[in-house]
XYZ file of C-alpha atoms in Angstrom:
373
model
C -62.370 -31.967 44.558
C -58.710 -32.212 45.392
C -57.688 -29.721 48.082
C -54.219 -28.640 49.193
C -52.982 -30.419 52.243
C -54.012 -28.777 55.532
C -50.549 -28.109 56.821
C -48.807 -25.202 58.449
C -46.875 -24.482 55.255
C -48.460 -22.061 52.774
C -49.562 -23.863 49.654
C -51.606 -23.108 46.551
C -52.375 -24.892 43.327
C -54.657 -24.659 40.323
C -57.092 -27.525 39.781
C -59.576 -28.085 36.980
C -63.037 -29.349 37.822
C -65.652 -29.792 35.144
C -65.800 -26.491 33.239
C -64.259 -24.408 36.018
C -60.801 -23.729 37.379
C -60.305 -23.849 41.129
C -57.450 -22.184 43.015
C -56.927 -24.082 46.233
C -55.152 -22.121 48.978
C -54.150 -23.675 52.302
C -51.797 -23.400 55.228
C -50.348 -20.406 57.039
C -50.090 -17.327 54.788
C -49.611 -14.753 57.536
C -46.112 -13.381 57.126
C -45.488 -15.569 54.065
C -44.149 -13.643 51.076
C -44.183 -16.358 48.490
C -45.987 -16.082 45.178
C -49.084 -17.880 43.997
C -48.728 -20.198 41.025
C -49.078 -18.622 37.615
C -52.421 -18.679 35.855
C -52.634 -21.785 33.659
C -52.127 -21.091 29.995
C -55.318 -23.021 29.199
C -57.412 -20.636 31.299
C -58.906 -18.394 28.657
C -62.613 -18.548 29.502
C -65.036 -20.109 31.928
C -65.421 -19.749 35.686
C -62.730 -19.320 38.313
C -63.513 -20.380 41.901
C -61.536 -20.632 45.146
C -61.189 -23.326 47.786
C -59.835 -21.935 51.059
C -61.112 -24.586 53.462
C -57.516 -25.416 54.421
C -56.453 -21.765 54.788
C -55.507 -21.129 58.435
C -54.352 -17.476 58.357
C -53.678 -14.708 55.872
C -52.631 -11.061 55.710
C -52.476 -8.194 53.207
C -49.635 -9.853 51.317
C -51.955 -12.639 50.188
C -54.576 -10.093 49.097
C -51.979 -8.194 47.068
C -50.717 -11.391 45.465
C -54.239 -12.485 44.581
C -54.953 -9.115 43.007
C -51.802 -9.339 40.876
C -52.748 -12.821 39.658
C -56.447 -12.128 39.060
C -56.207 -8.638 37.588
C -55.869 -9.975 34.065
C -58.839 -12.350 34.605
C -61.301 -9.760 35.954
C -63.081 -9.299 32.619
C -65.081 -11.439 30.163
C -65.038 -14.178 29.010
C -63.584 -15.234 32.385
C -65.987 -15.129 35.354
C -64.567 -14.761 38.869
C -66.459 -16.281 41.781
C -64.962 -14.841 44.981
C -67.464 -16.514 47.308
C -64.918 -19.174 48.277
C -62.578 -16.624 49.856
C -62.799 -15.590 53.536
C -65.064 -12.579 54.098
C -62.313 -10.036 54.806
C -60.086 -11.267 52.001
C -63.041 -11.303 49.613
C -63.881 -7.659 50.353
C -60.292 -6.487 49.814
C -59.836 -8.390 46.565
C -63.253 -7.363 45.247
C -62.534 -3.695 45.975
C -59.117 -3.873 44.317
C -60.497 -5.598 41.226
C -63.331 -3.087 40.891
C -60.714 -0.310 40.529
C -58.577 -2.213 38.054
C -57.883 -0.243 34.858
C -59.520 -1.477 31.686
C -57.596 0.546 29.149
C -56.925 -2.525 27.062
C -60.632 -3.040 26.375
C -61.436 -1.483 23.004
C -63.946 1.327 23.275
C -66.734 1.529 20.723
C -66.330 4.291 18.185
C -68.895 7.043 18.402
C -70.247 8.305 15.105
C -70.342 11.973 14.194
C -74.124 12.133 14.403
C -74.098 10.496 17.825
C -71.366 12.883 19.012
C -73.349 15.863 17.712
C -76.446 14.592 19.477
C -74.560 14.159 22.734
C -73.121 17.681 22.484
C -76.561 19.131 21.753
C -78.076 17.269 24.679
C -75.312 18.500 26.996
C -75.817 22.079 25.788
C -79.562 21.818 26.311
C -79.110 20.369 29.805
C -76.726 23.198 30.707
C -79.216 25.779 29.446
C -82.058 24.237 31.422
C -79.891 24.162 34.540
C -79.037 27.848 34.135
C -82.674 28.840 33.598
C -83.763 26.747 36.587
C -81.144 28.406 38.767
C -82.211 31.889 37.663
C -85.802 30.975 38.440
C -84.801 29.883 41.930
C -82.996 33.197 42.442
C -86.110 35.126 41.349
C -88.216 33.090 43.779
C -85.704 33.915 46.485
C -86.036 37.620 45.691
C -89.805 37.241 45.979
C -89.443 35.654 49.408
C -87.194 38.533 50.431
C -89.797 41.100 49.366
C -92.458 39.226 51.362
C -90.218 39.101 54.420
C -89.888 35.291 54.337
C -86.309 34.957 53.153
C -83.547 33.266 55.118
C -80.986 35.847 54.001
C -79.066 37.623 56.731
C -78.539 41.350 56.198
C -75.122 41.076 57.806
C -74.070 38.708 55.013
C -75.256 41.241 52.428
C -73.261 44.040 54.057
C -70.167 41.836 54.221
C -70.487 40.872 50.543
C -70.891 44.528 49.542
C -67.725 45.385 51.438
C -65.817 42.506 49.823
C -66.974 43.145 46.269
C -67.136 46.950 46.298
C -64.380 48.809 48.158
C -61.928 45.948 47.774
C -62.402 46.027 43.996
C -61.643 49.740 43.649
C -57.836 49.426 43.226
C -57.948 46.911 40.372
C -60.863 48.743 38.718
C -58.962 52.036 38.925
C -55.795 50.495 37.479
C -57.530 48.786 34.559
C -59.694 51.825 33.814
C -56.663 54.094 33.862
C -54.691 51.948 31.432
C -57.557 51.229 29.047
C -58.729 54.833 29.172
C -55.203 55.927 28.333
C -55.184 53.646 25.299
C -58.603 54.825 24.108
C -57.773 58.507 24.567
C -54.312 58.323 23.001
C -55.278 56.250 19.981
C -58.452 58.246 19.380
C -56.613 61.547 19.695
C -53.921 60.358 17.274
C -56.570 59.778 14.632
C -58.399 63.040 15.332
C -55.145 64.988 15.096
C -54.811 63.991 11.441
C -57.902 66.120 10.721
C -57.084 68.878 13.194
C -59.996 67.859 15.402
C -58.246 67.615 18.765
C -61.143 69.454 20.397
C -63.294 66.336 19.894
C -61.097 64.197 22.145
C -63.407 64.945 25.061
C -66.466 63.792 23.120
C -64.768 60.586 22.016
C -63.471 59.659 25.461
C -66.579 60.685 27.377
C -69.114 58.895 25.211
C -66.969 55.817 24.658
C -65.933 55.347 28.277
C -69.210 56.273 29.949
C -71.449 54.342 27.581
C -69.436 51.210 26.769
C -65.887 50.832 28.040
C -66.395 51.430 31.762
C -69.203 48.884 32.110
C -67.355 46.274 30.078
C -64.161 46.709 32.093
C -66.034 46.437 35.381
C -67.776 43.274 34.216
C -64.535 41.565 33.177
C -62.728 42.623 36.356
C -65.576 41.350 38.508
C -65.654 38.080 36.559
C -62.004 37.416 37.347
C -62.011 38.663 40.906
C -65.513 38.164 42.308
C -67.123 35.514 40.105
C -64.208 33.131 40.628
C -64.318 33.782 44.380
C -68.050 33.030 44.531
C -67.587 29.740 42.675
C -64.653 28.713 44.884
C -66.421 29.603 48.124
C -69.694 27.841 47.373
C -67.921 24.943 45.642
C -65.761 24.369 48.725
C -68.887 24.361 50.866
C -70.422 21.732 48.612
C -67.279 19.626 48.780
C -67.380 19.826 52.583
C -71.131 19.024 52.569
C -71.922 22.356 54.230
C -74.603 23.116 51.633
C -76.283 19.789 52.403
C -76.076 20.593 56.087
C -77.894 23.893 55.509
C -80.667 22.096 53.631
C -80.890 19.499 56.405
C -81.349 22.262 58.983
C -84.185 23.753 56.927
C -82.174 26.699 55.559
C -82.610 27.405 51.860
C -79.090 27.539 50.321
C -80.276 29.972 47.638
C -81.493 32.432 50.273
C -78.488 31.977 52.519
C -75.624 31.794 49.998
C -76.706 33.042 46.577
C -79.058 35.940 47.275
C -76.599 38.060 49.328
C -73.970 37.746 46.602
C -76.364 38.635 43.785
C -77.779 41.634 45.628
C -74.280 42.797 46.576
C -73.207 42.998 42.943
C -76.567 44.518 42.027
C -75.725 47.433 44.341
C -72.000 47.552 43.622
C -72.159 47.243 39.807
C -73.407 50.754 38.941
C -71.157 52.384 41.550
C -68.042 50.698 40.201
C -69.117 51.589 36.656
C -69.466 55.260 37.590
C -66.065 55.173 39.282
C -64.431 53.552 36.240
C -66.033 56.145 33.962
C -64.659 58.981 36.076
C -61.171 57.478 35.963
C -61.377 57.085 32.178
C -62.528 60.662 31.698
C -59.693 61.909 33.940
C -57.173 59.993 31.837
C -58.665 61.541 28.707
C -58.134 64.967 30.257
C -54.469 64.124 30.933
C -53.918 63.066 27.321
C -55.817 65.969 25.764
C -54.267 68.664 27.947
C -50.806 67.226 28.464
C -50.058 65.926 24.956
C -52.365 67.505 22.390
C -52.601 71.036 23.771
C -56.328 71.175 24.514
C -57.111 73.583 27.324
C -58.755 72.309 30.493
C -61.763 74.574 29.994
C -62.349 73.291 26.470
C -62.117 69.684 27.623
C -64.497 70.157 30.556
C -67.010 72.077 28.443
C -66.956 69.491 25.631
C -67.333 66.659 28.150
C -70.319 68.355 29.784
C -71.956 68.890 26.394
C -71.504 65.257 25.282
C -72.349 63.702 28.659
C -76.112 63.437 28.204
C -78.484 61.592 30.521
C -79.160 58.709 28.069
C -75.420 57.956 27.835
C -75.117 57.880 31.627
C -78.188 55.680 32.092
C -77.094 53.255 29.385
C -73.633 52.899 30.922
C -74.957 52.375 34.448
C -77.569 49.893 33.248
C -74.986 47.886 31.363
C -72.653 47.838 34.354
C -75.474 46.590 36.566
C -76.458 43.840 34.127
C -72.872 42.671 33.730
C -72.347 42.588 37.516
C -75.499 40.537 38.086
C -74.476 38.096 35.349
C -71.107 37.663 37.065
C -72.823 36.889 40.369
C -75.220 34.422 38.758
C -72.494 32.564 36.877
C -70.235 32.311 39.936
C -73.010 31.077 42.216
C -74.372 28.705 39.556
C -71.026 27.012 39.033
C -70.400 26.876 42.771
C -73.766 25.247 43.488
C -73.189 22.776 40.634
C -69.621 21.873 41.592
C -68.574 18.335 42.421
C -67.318 17.157 45.785
C -63.578 17.163 45.195
C -60.772 19.694 45.084
C -60.416 19.296 41.320
C -64.152 19.890 40.858
C -63.882 23.166 42.794
C -61.062 24.302 40.496
C -63.071 23.333 37.432
C -66.079 25.263 38.745
C -63.929 28.344 39.311
C -62.606 28.254 35.754
C -66.067 27.612 34.325
C -67.492 30.554 36.299
C -65.019 33.018 34.775
C -65.479 31.698 31.241
C -69.264 31.626 31.527
C -69.406 35.134 32.991
C -67.310 36.592 30.168
C -69.419 34.827 27.523
C -72.628 36.076 29.116
C -71.208 39.616 29.315
C -70.243 39.637 25.633
C -73.652 38.322 24.586
C -75.444 40.831 26.827
C -73.275 43.681 25.518
C -74.140 42.804 21.936
C -77.868 42.558 22.642
C -78.039 45.746 24.719
C -76.021 47.735 22.190
C -78.348 46.755 19.351
C -81.452 47.452 21.454
C -80.304 50.891 22.595
C -79.188 51.853 19.116
C -82.627 50.899 17.791
C -84.170 53.059 20.507
C -81.767 55.877 19.456
C -80.400 56.218 22.953
């Protein structure tokens, strides 16, 4: 093999030996900012090796230059053999080449059947992950009932304070506005038949049974579910969840269970509060705009506000709140270990919570109607 002269001057040249191309590098390359020779035009395939026996010194400039020259060769049918480079230079070049973009490599086209199969498999995996997580939460509740849970009651109280009282302003605002819309639009239709006295029935049954619970669920999804996903996702990114497991603390007991129980307690209370706000708005519309007396409104509301309507509304609000907690904690526990992954988990938590709420609302409405509740 012909090697570059072992001199103090930086030198490099391409040599062909048998079926391989050899880049010989010699001399002092520390502080030298010259370029390596261009890749020979005949080098289209085969093996590329390096001879650095005459190389006396080098720095990052040589590594950068090598990467620029070899980037186009770091894919078949050319095979790079970096074993001839010094250890430090070999590690830098190998790392740089491993991150080289390969956008020019044509990607195989995926057929429609294969794409459908991949989507179905992803959907099935997501469903199994959700069911597994819910099973772990139920096991955690069982440990709590047996007195063997790692949950701290102080964490539960703190979560109740964060999700309950701090959610009252936004719940009141949304309930007021939506209740105003329901009462005004419903009263406008009833007025056409001279049935303004039924405004109380419409608002009371609609708000208490359906609207209040749905509003609370959506508000909690945007405010609390996103916060749960961001908090737990950040802990995963910082490896705090792994640290808890290493110390023998169950992350489900320590992180998930307090949040689920907090919304289990807070859900029906917020639903009752939202229903009261909606009924008060209905009173304002009926009395202030359509001339219904306060006594008539209160009496009609009391007559229409039966126990089944109240129980159905509170049950729905509780179910929606628990679904929000489960979706937020699920996405947080499944988040990746980067800032972008935490943001993706937060978005997915809100979307998943709303989808679950809509599905649960449809199922519960059909079930209760069949039961004539």
